[in-house]
Amino acid sequence: MVIRLGIIGLSADQSAWANMAHVQAIKPGGPLTDQYKLAALATSNPKSAKAAADFHGVPADKAYSKPEDIANDPEVDLVVVSVKVPMHKQLTLPALRAKKDVFVEWPLGANLAEAEEMASLAKKQGVNTYVCLQARLQPAFVKIKEIVASGALGRIISTTVLGTDSQMIDVPENARYANDPSSGASILSIPVTHTLDAVLHALASELSSLSATLTITHPTIAFISPSTGAKSAPEPRRIADNIAITGILTHSGAPLSFHYLISTPATPSTFQWTICGEKASLRMEGKSFAVQMMPPKLFMAEAPQGAEQKGIYDSREGGAEWREIEVAKSGLGVFGGVAEVYEKIGKGDTDGLVGFEEAVVRHKMVEAIERSAREGRRVEYL
């Protein structure tokens, strides 16, 4: 059965996220065109809705400017919300009230309370819900999950994540709103949580407790014009850009160390994740912390031959060497990793997908990280 989509936030702007990451997979000629049809769209006003409909070949009577209209369209099966975070709740609730399945970008809400409200209504309405935490479907993370589950690493004794990003000291003008802590669109809630969610999912774990430090390393931020490339006058930075988290994994009791910072160009953007096991270890490396968009490489090291016969702790063999593991590439070829979510929804395969209730757990984790940093103590969120 073809799923008829109604996308809120789909404009005629080809650089917009909904155009780059959502529509490319389901448009005519796209890899999922046999599973989906773009049936309707909605923007903030009739003029932009008409322009978007003309651009995407959507009938004029299916171009809406009110969320209630697209939610109540009987020819829409799945409502997609791809807009700025502060608007997620107000645009999602009408679809839930209309008992429509809903797919929302992460974060689900601007805060935990909003996420809990949406999850509660979705459960009451009995609808299917999806939240776009797509990094966990990236092939390298899927491979790590398989290896960890197989027991090939033995007992996991530690895991460490380090990421730097030299591209975000200044940001595009349309991201100005994210410098407001109340927006819910912080460095912690978006890039950090996208990656930390994928790490925890691959390890089949949560954090039984955590401690966090959030600091502002670069005191000012400028905003870049999309048309001219000119920067605005510097403004005070209001959200943390240097984030350090330590925690204990529920599955193994091993410690997790996670550090992400916005760096200057003196430090290249990078992503490194190491899982240390008693029998073998894994390492993931990439040139971007946005692992859902720029696939990293995967390496494995195993105890030297003969070490197991002697006993892992008795062997005095030389250290293991890293070897690259071949990882299957996504056959969808669409930027952003969102297409993998659509593919699973279309097949009715929920493995690895995040619904509203699980998204609430992620919001609780983000809230706990902020609380730990604010109060200077170890906290729990489960």
mmCIF file of N, CA and C in Angstrom, residues 158-285:
data_model
loop_
_atom_site.group_PDB
_atom_site.id
_atom_site.type_symbol
_atom_site.label_atom_id
_atom_site.label_comp_id
_atom_site.label_asym_id
_atom_site.label_seq_id
_atom_site.Cartn_x
_atom_site.Cartn_y
_atom_site.Cartn_z
ATOM 1 N N SER A 158 34.618 -0.295 28.796
ATOM 2 C CA SER A 158 34.651 1.165 28.706
ATOM 3 C C SER A 158 34.245 1.592 27.303
ATOM 4 N N THR A 159 33.702 2.789 27.180
ATOM 5 C CA THR A 159 33.445 3.355 25.859
ATOM 6 C C THR A 159 33.626 4.864 25.920
ATOM 7 N N THR A 160 34.233 5.423 24.873
ATOM 8 C CA THR A 160 34.600 6.840 24.848
ATOM 9 C C THR A 160 34.233 7.457 23.501
ATOM 10 N N VAL A 161 33.592 8.607 23.551
ATOM 11 C CA VAL A 161 33.224 9.353 22.339
ATOM 12 C C VAL A 161 33.841 10.737 22.411
ATOM 13 N N LEU A 162 34.489 11.148 21.314
ATOM 14 C CA LEU A 162 35.054 12.494 21.228
ATOM 15 C C LEU A 162 34.679 13.107 19.897
ATOM 16 N N GLY A 163 34.141 14.307 19.944
ATOM 17 C CA GLY A 163 33.781 14.994 18.712
ATOM 18 C C GLY A 163 34.151 16.456 18.753
ATOM 19 N N THR A 164 34.645 16.969 17.634
ATOM 20 C CA THR A 164 34.911 18.397 17.502
ATOM 21 C C THR A 164 34.262 18.899 16.225
ATOM 22 N N ASP A 165 33.853 20.145 16.225
ATOM 23 C CA ASP A 165 33.196 20.719 15.053
ATOM 24 C C ASP A 165 33.701 22.143 14.858
ATOM 25 N N SER A 166 34.425 22.359 13.774
ATOM 26 C CA SER A 166 34.991 23.679 13.506
ATOM 27 C C SER A 166 34.117 24.507 12.564
ATOM 28 N N GLN A 167 32.900 24.004 12.283
ATOM 29 C CA GLN A 167 32.017 24.694 11.342
ATOM 30 C C GLN A 167 30.893 25.469 12.027
ATOM 31 N N MET A 168 30.809 25.395 13.355
ATOM 32 C CA MET A 168 29.630 25.944 14.034
ATOM 33 C C MET A 168 29.929 27.089 14.996
ATOM 34 N N ILE A 169 31.119 27.678 14.889
ATOM 35 C CA ILE A 169 31.359 28.865 15.728
ATOM 36 C C ILE A 169 30.365 29.959 15.348
ATOM 37 N N ASP A 170 30.138 30.126 14.052
ATOM 38 C CA ASP A 170 29.093 30.999 13.540
ATOM 39 C C ASP A 170 28.119 30.138 12.742
ATOM 40 N N VAL A 171 26.842 30.544 12.701
ATOM 41 C CA VAL A 171 25.819 29.704 12.079
ATOM 42 C C VAL A 171 24.967 30.518 11.110
ATOM 43 N N PRO A 172 24.224 29.855 10.215
ATOM 44 C CA PRO A 172 23.354 30.578 9.282
ATOM 45 C C PRO A 172 22.299 31.408 9.996
ATOM 46 N N GLU A 173 21.878 32.466 9.353
ATOM 47 C CA GLU A 173 20.897 33.377 9.919
ATOM 48 C C GLU A 173 19.613 32.659 10.338
ATOM 49 N N ASN A 174 19.198 31.640 9.550
ATOM 50 C CA ASN A 174 17.942 30.967 9.892
ATOM 51 C C ASN A 174 18.044 30.093 11.141
ATOM 52 N N ALA A 175 19.250 29.972 11.693
ATOM 53 C CA ALA A 175 19.429 29.233 12.942
ATOM 54 C C ALA A 175 19.576 30.169 14.137
ATOM 55 N N ARG A 176 19.326 31.451 13.929
ATOM 56 C CA ARG A 176 19.463 32.429 15.011
ATOM 57 C C ARG A 176 18.609 32.037 16.219
ATOM 58 N N TYR A 177 17.422 31.505 15.953
ATOM 59 C CA TYR A 177 16.507 31.162 17.045
ATOM 60 C C TYR A 177 17.105 30.152 18.017
ATOM 61 N N ALA A 178 18.041 29.323 17.527
ATOM 62 C CA ALA A 178 18.622 28.272 18.367
ATOM 63 C C ALA A 178 19.548 28.829 19.442
ATOM 64 N N ASN A 179 19.901 30.112 19.357
ATOM 65 C CA ASN A 179 20.723 30.724 20.402
ATOM 66 C C ASN A 179 19.888 31.091 21.629
ATOM 67 N N ASP A 180 18.581 30.867 21.536
ATOM 68 C CA ASP A 180 17.670 31.085 22.662
ATOM 69 C C ASP A 180 17.526 29.766 23.418
ATOM 70 N N PRO A 181 17.939 29.677 24.674
ATOM 71 C CA PRO A 181 17.865 28.413 25.415
ATOM 72 C C PRO A 181 16.467 27.816 25.493
ATOM 73 N N SER A 182 15.440 28.642 25.398
ATOM 74 C CA SER A 182 14.070 28.139 25.497
ATOM 75 C C SER A 182 13.576 27.491 24.207
ATOM 76 N N SER A 183 14.345 27.620 23.120
ATOM 77 C CA SER A 183 13.907 27.096 21.826
ATOM 78 C C SER A 183 13.917 25.579 21.767
ATOM 79 N N GLY A 184 14.742 24.945 22.596
ATOM 80 C CA GLY A 184 14.861 23.491 22.550
ATOM 81 C C GLY A 184 15.764 23.000 21.439
ATOM 82 N N ALA A 185 16.405 23.907 20.745
ATOM 83 C CA ALA A 185 17.236 23.541 19.590
ATOM 84 C C ALA A 185 18.710 23.809 19.867
ATOM 85 N N SER A 186 19.200 23.327 20.984
ATOM 86 C CA SER A 186 20.575 23.610 21.385
ATOM 87 C C SER A 186 21.565 22.619 20.783
ATOM 88 N N ILE A 187 22.846 22.896 20.992
ATOM 89 C CA ILE A 187 23.900 21.963 20.581
ATOM 90 C C ILE A 187 23.750 20.647 21.334
ATOM 91 N N LEU A 188 23.377 20.730 22.606
ATOM 92 C CA LEU A 188 23.142 19.508 23.384
ATOM 93 C C LEU A 188 21.968 18.716 22.835
ATOM 94 N N SER A 189 20.859 19.377 22.573
ATOM 95 C CA SER A 189 19.643 18.645 22.207
ATOM 96 C C SER A 189 19.670 18.103 20.778
ATOM 97 N N ILE A 190 20.442 18.732 19.884
ATOM 98 C CA ILE A 190 20.411 18.260 18.489
ATOM 99 C C ILE A 190 21.667 17.450 18.135
ATOM 100 N N PRO A 191 22.834 18.054 17.848
ATOM 101 C CA PRO A 191 23.954 17.200 17.420
ATOM 102 C C PRO A 191 24.412 16.206 18.478
ATOM 103 N N VAL A 192 24.473 16.644 19.741
ATOM 104 C CA VAL A 192 24.938 15.733 20.784
ATOM 105 C C VAL A 192 23.959 14.578 20.982
ATOM 106 N N THR A 193 22.674 14.883 21.060
ATOM 107 C CA THR A 193 21.703 13.821 21.327
ATOM 108 C C THR A 193 21.523 12.902 20.136
ATOM 109 N N HIS A 194 21.592 13.411 18.916
ATOM 110 C CA HIS A 194 21.544 12.522 17.747
ATOM 111 C C HIS A 194 22.621 11.444 17.861
ATOM 112 N N THR A 195 23.839 11.856 18.201
ATOM 113 C CA THR A 195 24.950 10.905 18.263
ATOM 114 C C THR A 195 24.878 10.031 19.510
ATOM 115 N N LEU A 196 24.590 10.628 20.657
ATOM 116 C CA LEU A 196 24.529 9.850 21.891
ATOM 117 C C LEU A 196 23.405 8.820 21.833
ATOM 118 N N ASP A 197 22.291 9.160 21.206
ATOM 119 C CA ASP A 197 21.208 8.187 21.030
ATOM 120 C C ASP A 197 21.681 6.988 20.225
ATOM 121 N N ALA A 198 22.414 7.241 19.129
ATOM 122 C CA ALA A 198 22.908 6.151 18.290
ATOM 123 C C ALA A 198 23.907 5.280 19.037
ATOM 124 N N VAL A 199 24.753 5.900 19.847
ATOM 125 C CA VAL A 199 25.737 5.163 20.646
ATOM 126 C C VAL A 199 25.022 4.241 21.637
ATOM 127 N N LEU A 200 24.074 4.785 22.374
ATOM 128 C CA LEU A 200 23.370 3.990 23.375
ATOM 129 C C LEU A 200 22.535 2.882 22.737
ATOM 130 N N HIS A 201 21.915 3.177 21.610
ATOM 131 C CA HIS A 201 21.116 2.154 20.921
ATOM 132 C C HIS A 201 21.998 1.019 20.450
ATOM 133 N N ALA A 202 23.162 1.327 19.901
ATOM 134 C CA ALA A 202 24.077 0.286 19.421
ATOM 135 C C ALA A 202 24.570 -0.587 20.572
ATOM 136 N N LEU A 203 24.695 0.003 21.745
ATOM 137 C CA LEU A 203 25.147 -0.732 22.923
ATOM 138 C C LEU A 203 23.991 -1.386 23.681
ATOM 139 N N ALA A 204 22.755 -1.227 23.168
ATOM 140 C CA ALA A 204 21.554 -1.758 23.818
ATOM 141 C C ALA A 204 21.515 -1.332 25.280
ATOM 142 N N SER A 205 21.739 -0.048 25.516
ATOM 143 C CA SER A 205 21.918 0.435 26.877
ATOM 144 C C SER A 205 21.334 1.826 27.051
ATOM 145 N N GLU A 206 21.169 2.205 28.319
ATOM 146 C CA GLU A 206 20.912 3.579 28.714
ATOM 147 C C GLU A 206 21.996 3.939 29.719
ATOM 148 N N LEU A 207 21.852 5.056 30.381
ATOM 149 C CA LEU A 207 22.788 5.466 31.432
ATOM 150 C C LEU A 207 22.066 5.388 32.778
ATOM 151 N N SER A 208 22.579 4.562 33.684
ATOM 152 C CA SER A 208 21.934 4.438 34.992
ATOM 153 C C SER A 208 22.126 5.695 35.826
ATOM 154 N N SER A 209 23.195 6.415 35.565
ATOM 155 C CA SER A 209 23.429 7.716 36.195
ATOM 156 C C SER A 209 24.405 8.479 35.322
ATOM 157 N N LEU A 210 24.439 9.788 35.473
ATOM 158 C CA LEU A 210 25.348 10.596 34.657
ATOM 159 C C LEU A 210 25.758 11.854 35.401
ATOM 160 N N SER A 211 26.864 12.394 34.952
ATOM 161 C CA SER A 211 27.365 13.675 35.447
ATOM 162 C C SER A 211 27.793 14.492 34.233
ATOM 163 N N ALA A 212 27.477 15.773 34.219
ATOM 164 C CA ALA A 212 27.751 16.575 33.025
ATOM 165 C C ALA A 212 28.320 17.947 33.371
ATOM 166 N N THR A 213 29.114 18.441 32.431
ATOM 167 C CA THR A 213 29.622 19.811 32.490
ATOM 168 C C THR A 213 29.282 20.491 31.174
ATOM 169 N N LEU A 214 28.576 21.604 31.239
ATOM 170 C CA LEU A 214 28.216 22.380 30.046
ATOM 171 C C LEU A 214 28.816 23.772 30.190
ATOM 172 N N THR A 215 29.662 24.146 29.247
ATOM 173 C CA THR A 215 30.288 25.464 29.325
ATOM 174 C C THR A 215 30.178 26.196 27.995
ATOM 175 N N ILE A 216 30.329 27.495 28.051
ATOM 176 C CA ILE A 216 30.400 28.330 26.844
ATOM 177 C C ILE A 216 31.861 28.715 26.652
ATOM 178 N N THR A 217 32.487 28.104 25.655
ATOM 179 C CA THR A 217 33.908 28.353 25.386
ATOM 180 C C THR A 217 34.108 29.596 24.529
ATOM 181 N N HIS A 218 33.204 29.784 23.556
ATOM 182 C CA HIS A 218 33.282 30.938 22.652
ATOM 183 C C HIS A 218 32.170 31.907 23.047
ATOM 184 N N PRO A 219 32.490 33.037 23.658
ATOM 185 C CA PRO A 219 31.476 33.896 24.279
ATOM 186 C C PRO A 219 30.554 34.615 23.306
ATOM 187 N N THR A 220 30.907 34.672 22.028
ATOM 188 C CA THR A 220 30.045 35.363 21.067
ATOM 189 C C THR A 220 29.744 34.458 19.875
ATOM 190 N N ILE A 221 28.709 34.833 19.148
ATOM 191 C CA ILE A 221 28.309 34.107 17.947
ATOM 192 C C ILE A 221 27.839 35.114 16.917
ATOM 193 N N ALA A 222 28.117 34.844 15.636
ATOM 194 C CA ALA A 222 27.639 35.686 14.534
ATOM 195 C C ALA A 222 26.752 34.846 13.634
ATOM 196 N N PHE A 223 25.902 35.517 12.872
ATOM 197 C CA PHE A 223 24.951 34.823 12.008
ATOM 198 C C PHE A 223 25.233 35.190 10.554
ATOM 199 N N ILE A 224 25.243 34.171 9.699
ATOM 200 C CA ILE A 224 25.705 34.318 8.327
ATOM 201 C C ILE A 224 24.521 34.455 7.373
ATOM 202 N N SER A 225 24.547 35.482 6.549
ATOM 203 C CA SER A 225 23.492 35.702 5.559
ATOM 204 C C SER A 225 23.558 34.628 4.484
ATOM 205 N N PRO A 226 22.432 33.964 4.164
ATOM 206 C CA PRO A 226 22.455 32.927 3.130
ATOM 207 C C PRO A 226 22.662 33.480 1.726
ATOM 208 N N SER A 227 22.337 34.753 1.522
ATOM 209 C CA SER A 227 22.449 35.338 0.188
ATOM 210 C C SER A 227 23.813 35.961 -0.084
ATOM 211 N N THR A 228 24.407 36.597 0.935
ATOM 212 C CA THR A 228 25.669 37.295 0.721
ATOM 213 C C THR A 228 26.861 36.634 1.399
ATOM 214 N N GLY A 229 26.595 35.796 2.396
ATOM 215 C CA GLY A 229 27.685 35.192 3.157
ATOM 216 C C GLY A 229 28.264 36.117 4.208
ATOM 217 N N ALA A 230 27.698 37.332 4.320
ATOM 218 C CA ALA A 230 28.196 38.298 5.300
ATOM 219 C C ALA A 230 27.782 37.889 6.709
ATOM 220 N N LYS A 231 28.625 38.206 7.686
ATOM 221 C CA LYS A 231 28.332 37.883 9.070
ATOM 222 C C LYS A 231 27.733 39.092 9.790
ATOM 223 N N SER A 232 26.833 38.809 10.691
ATOM 224 C CA SER A 232 26.267 39.867 11.522
ATOM 225 C C SER A 232 27.281 40.298 12.571
ATOM 226 N N ALA A 233 26.960 41.359 13.272
ATOM 227 C CA ALA A 233 27.790 41.745 14.416
ATOM 228 C C ALA A 233 27.712 40.653 15.474
ATOM 229 N N PRO A 234 28.795 40.381 16.165
ATOM 230 C CA PRO A 234 28.776 39.322 17.185
ATOM 231 C C PRO A 234 27.741 39.606 18.275
ATOM 232 N N GLU A 235 27.108 38.539 18.739
ATOM 233 C CA GLU A 235 26.152 38.622 19.837
ATOM 234 C C GLU A 235 26.577 37.649 20.932
ATOM 235 N N PRO A 236 26.129 37.856 22.167
ATOM 236 C CA PRO A 236 26.477 36.907 23.225
ATOM 237 C C PRO A 236 25.946 35.507 22.914
ATOM 238 N N ARG A 237 26.801 34.519 23.080
ATOM 239 C CA ARG A 237 26.358 33.132 22.916
ATOM 240 C C ARG A 237 25.621 32.716 24.191
ATOM 241 N N ARG A 238 24.443 32.103 24.027
ATOM 242 C CA ARG A 238 23.605 31.807 25.185
ATOM 243 C C ARG A 238 23.437 30.314 25.435
ATOM 244 N N ILE A 239 24.027 29.480 24.586
ATOM 245 C CA ILE A 239 23.911 28.034 24.790
ATOM 246 C C ILE A 239 25.301 27.413 24.867
ATOM 247 N N ALA A 240 25.407 26.318 25.602
ATOM 248 C CA ALA A 240 26.696 25.662 25.803
ATOM 249 C C ALA A 240 27.261 25.142 24.486
ATOM 250 N N ASP A 241 28.571 25.320 24.309
ATOM 251 C CA ASP A 241 29.237 24.835 23.100
ATOM 252 C C ASP A 241 30.367 23.850 23.424
ATOM 253 N N ASN A 242 30.488 23.488 24.695
ATOM 254 C CA ASN A 242 31.517 22.547 25.137
ATOM 255 C C ASN A 242 30.839 21.621 26.153
ATOM 256 N N ILE A 243 30.628 20.375 25.773
ATOM 257 C CA ILE A 243 29.743 19.482 26.530
ATOM 258 C C ILE A 243 30.479 18.200 26.886
ATOM 259 N N ALA A 244 30.591 17.933 28.169
ATOM 260 C CA ALA A 244 31.267 16.726 28.654
ATOM 261 C C ALA A 244 30.306 15.936 29.534
ATOM 262 N N ILE A 245 30.168 14.649 29.245
ATOM 263 C CA ILE A 245 29.232 13.794 29.963
ATOM 264 C C ILE A 245 29.946 12.503 30.344
ATOM 265 N N THR A 246 29.790 12.070 31.566
ATOM 266 C CA THR A 246 30.219 10.736 31.962
ATOM 267 C C THR A 246 29.013 10.014 32.544
ATOM 268 N N GLY A 247 28.974 8.709 32.332
ATOM 269 C CA GLY A 247 27.843 7.950 32.830
ATOM 270 C C GLY A 247 28.180 6.482 32.959
ATOM 271 N N ILE A 248 27.246 5.714 33.523
ATOM 272 C CA ILE A 248 27.409 4.274 33.684
ATOM 273 C C ILE A 248 26.372 3.568 32.819
ATOM 274 N N LEU A 249 26.822 2.675 31.953
ATOM 275 C CA LEU A 249 25.928 1.941 31.068
ATOM 276 C C LEU A 249 25.106 0.929 31.860
ATOM 277 N N THR A 250 23.794 0.912 31.609
ATOM 278 C CA THR A 250 22.926 -0.017 32.328
ATOM 279 C C THR A 250 23.212 -1.466 31.947
ATOM 280 N N HIS A 251 23.596 -1.712 30.704
ATOM 281 C CA HIS A 251 23.737 -3.081 30.213
ATOM 282 C C HIS A 251 24.969 -3.781 30.781
ATOM 283 N N SER A 252 26.066 -3.051 30.890
ATOM 284 C CA SER A 252 27.329 -3.682 31.279
ATOM 285 C C SER A 252 27.922 -3.124 32.566
ATOM 286 N N GLY A 253 27.430 -1.978 33.005
ATOM 287 C CA GLY A 253 28.027 -1.323 34.161
ATOM 288 C C GLY A 253 29.316 -0.605 33.836
ATOM 289 N N ALA A 254 29.678 -0.566 32.549
ATOM 290 C CA ALA A 254 30.918 0.090 32.129
ATOM 291 C C ALA A 254 30.732 1.607 32.089
ATOM 292 N N PRO A 255 31.812 2.359 32.288
ATOM 293 C CA PRO A 255 31.715 3.816 32.207
ATOM 294 C C PRO A 255 31.701 4.292 30.756
ATOM 295 N N LEU A 256 30.936 5.349 30.522
ATOM 296 C CA LEU A 256 30.905 6.037 29.227
ATOM 297 C C LEU A 256 31.443 7.436 29.427
ATOM 298 N N SER A 257 32.304 7.861 28.504
ATOM 299 C CA SER A 257 32.814 9.233 28.496
ATOM 300 C C SER A 257 32.469 9.843 27.146
ATOM 301 N N PHE A 258 31.851 11.021 27.156
ATOM 302 C CA PHE A 258 31.366 11.652 25.924
ATOM 303 C C PHE A 258 31.733 13.132 25.977
ATOM 304 N N HIS A 259 32.486 13.603 24.967
ATOM 305 C CA HIS A 259 32.904 15.006 24.956
ATOM 306 C C HIS A 259 32.747 15.563 23.548
ATOM 307 N N TYR A 260 32.004 16.666 23.447
ATOM 308 C CA TYR A 260 31.799 17.344 22.165
ATOM 309 C C TYR A 260 32.035 18.833 22.365
ATOM 310 N N LEU A 261 32.785 19.428 21.454
ATOM 311 C CA LEU A 261 33.034 20.861 21.557
ATOM 312 C C LEU A 261 33.062 21.524 20.188
ATOM 313 N N ILE A 262 32.624 22.764 20.185
ATOM 314 C CA ILE A 262 32.784 23.611 19.010
ATOM 315 C C ILE A 262 34.206 24.139 19.043
ATOM 316 N N SER A 263 34.980 23.838 18.004
ATOM 317 C CA SER A 263 36.389 24.212 17.979
ATOM 318 C C SER A 263 36.634 25.321 16.961
ATOM 319 N N THR A 264 37.807 25.893 17.025
ATOM 320 C CA THR A 264 38.229 26.836 15.987
ATOM 321 C C THR A 264 38.762 26.026 14.798
ATOM 322 N N PRO A 265 39.034 26.666 13.664
ATOM 323 C CA PRO A 265 39.598 25.936 12.525
ATOM 324 C C PRO A 265 40.964 25.315 12.812
ATOM 325 N N ALA A 266 41.554 25.650 13.948
ATOM 326 C CA ALA A 266 42.838 25.038 14.314
ATOM 327 C C ALA A 266 42.686 23.551 14.642
ATOM 328 N N THR A 267 41.444 23.126 14.922
ATOM 329 C CA THR A 267 41.158 21.709 15.181
ATOM 330 C C THR A 267 40.176 21.216 14.137
ATOM 331 N N PRO A 268 40.567 20.293 13.274
ATOM 332 C CA PRO A 268 39.646 19.801 12.247
ATOM 333 C C PRO A 268 38.424 19.127 12.866
ATOM 334 N N SER A 269 37.303 19.220 12.191
ATOM 335 C CA SER A 269 36.107 18.509 12.634
ATOM 336 C C SER A 269 36.387 17.011 12.620
ATOM 337 N N THR A 270 35.945 16.340 13.682
ATOM 338 C CA THR A 270 36.243 14.908 13.759
ATOM 339 C C THR A 270 35.238 14.199 14.653
ATOM 340 N N PHE A 271 35.151 12.885 14.483
ATOM 341 C CA PHE A 271 34.329 12.033 15.340
ATOM 342 C C PHE A 271 35.107 10.759 15.616
ATOM 343 N N GLN A 272 35.214 10.400 16.888
ATOM 344 C CA GLN A 272 35.903 9.170 17.278
ATOM 345 C C GLN A 272 35.095 8.487 18.374
ATOM 346 N N TRP A 273 34.859 7.188 18.192
ATOM 347 C CA TRP A 273 34.151 6.412 19.213
ATOM 348 C C TRP A 273 34.876 5.083 19.388
ATOM 349 N N THR A 274 35.268 4.783 20.615
ATOM 350 C CA THR A 274 35.963 3.537 20.918
ATOM 351 C C THR A 274 35.164 2.741 21.942
ATOM 352 N N ILE A 275 34.978 1.455 21.660
ATOM 353 C CA ILE A 275 34.357 0.523 22.604
ATOM 354 C C ILE A 275 35.424 -0.496 22.983
ATOM 355 N N CYS A 276 35.801 -0.529 24.248
ATOM 356 C CA CYS A 276 36.821 -1.469 24.718
ATOM 357 C C CYS A 276 36.148 -2.688 25.334
ATOM 358 N N GLY A 277 36.424 -3.849 24.753
ATOM 359 C CA GLY A 277 35.920 -5.091 25.306
ATOM 360 C C GLY A 277 37.073 -5.955 25.781
ATOM 361 N N GLU A 278 36.791 -6.993 26.562
ATOM 362 C CA GLU A 278 37.854 -7.861 27.055
ATOM 363 C C GLU A 278 38.451 -8.702 25.933
ATOM 364 N N LYS A 279 37.612 -9.132 24.981
ATOM 365 C CA LYS A 279 38.088 -9.993 23.908
ATOM 366 C C LYS A 279 38.445 -9.211 22.642
ATOM 367 N N ALA A 280 37.733 -8.122 22.392
ATOM 368 C CA ALA A 280 37.950 -7.326 21.177
ATOM 369 C C ALA A 280 37.415 -5.925 21.402
ATOM 370 N N SER A 281 37.801 -5.021 20.528
ATOM 371 C CA SER A 281 37.366 -3.632 20.644
ATOM 372 C C SER A 281 36.979 -3.085 19.278
ATOM 373 N N LEU A 282 36.175 -2.033 19.291
ATOM 374 C CA LEU A 282 35.733 -1.381 18.063
ATOM 375 C C LEU A 282 36.082 0.093 18.125
ATOM 376 N N ARG A 283 36.356 0.652 16.954
ATOM 377 C CA ARG A 283 36.621 2.089 16.861
ATOM 378 C C ARG A 283 35.935 2.633 15.622
ATOM 379 N N MET A 284 35.232 3.723 15.780
ATOM 380 C CA MET A 284 34.566 4.390 14.665
ATOM 381 C C MET A 284 35.211 5.752 14.483
ATOM 382 N N GLU A 285 35.506 6.110 13.239
ATOM 383 C CA GLU A 285 36.152 7.392 12.955
ATOM 384 C C GLU A 285 35.474 8.069 11.775
#
